[in-house]
Amino acid sequence: MQEVFLSGKQTPFTNSSKLPSLSLVSLHKIGRLQKNSSMVLILQISKLLAALTFNFSTEKINNSKRFIATFLIEIFRRSKCSRNIMLLATYYFHKLYQSVLNIEPQSSIPEFARSSKRMFLCCLIIAHKFNQDITFSMKTWSHITGLPSKDISIMERWALGKLEYRLYTYTEELCTWTENVLLTDYETLSSSHRSDSTKRLREKVEEHTNTSDNDICTWNSSSKRLCKCTN
C-alpha cells in the first residue's frame, strides 16, 4: 500500500449549519467535550478507531492508538475540519466496522479497508461532502493526502456502498451515539493525561490546533509524512 503524504494549499472552512452544535444539547459529558481542547476529542476518536480495527492489524498495517492519533492530528490540522465533521466521520467509521465489516470474512475485505487511517480518511471525505455546501475536489484531497485521486475514489465508493448511501443522521442520534459510544471511557482518558507519553501527545495536539483558522497550510513534496499506511 502507498504511503500517505500531505501537500498543497488548504483554505479553512467552518460551515457546520447542517449539523447543529452539540453544545446545544443538555448532556453533561458532551458539554465537557465541547469545552475542552481538541486533544480530548482526538484521543477519544483514536481510541475508538484502534479498538474497532485491532483485529485487522498486520505487519504492514499498524492500527495502534498512537499511530492513529498522530494521523488524526495532521489530517484535522491540514484539512481544518470542524468538530461536527470530525464527529460525523467517526460515526460513519463506527457504522462501517460495527455493522458491516465484523460480519464479513476477513479474507473478503480489501486491504485498504483494514487500515483505520485509510478508512477514516474515506469517512472524513464523505462527511465533509455531505455537510458542506462547498467541498474540496478529489484533486484537493489528493494534495492533502498524497494518494492518487483514483485510489481515493475507489475507497470512497466502497465505503458508500457499505453504508448503503445512508448518510443523513439526526442530531439527537449523533448526540446519543457521542455520549454512549465515543465518550464512554471519558474519565479513564482524563486520568491517563498524567502519563508522560500522553502529556507529549497533548502538547503536540495543542501546538497544531492553536493554528488560526485563517492560516493557509502550504506543503511541498518534501512535507512531513502524515502516516504510513503500510507500517
Coordinates of C-alpha atoms in Angstrom, one line a residue, residues 34 38 40 47 51 54 64-65 67 136 138 168 181 190:
Q34 CA -17.1 20.9 23.7
S38 CA -9.4 19.2 20.6
V40 CA -9.6 15.2 24.2
K47 CA -9.0 5.1 21.0
A51 CA -10.5 -0.8 19.2
F54 CA -7.3 -4.1 16.2
S64 CA -2.4 1.2 17.2
K65 CA -3.9 4.2 19.0
F67 CA -0.2 5.8 15.1
F136 CA -13.0 20.0 -1.7
M138 CA -10.9 15.0 -5.4
Y168 CA -28.3 11.5 6.9
V181 CA -20.1 5.3 22.4
S190 CA -8.8 12.1 31.7

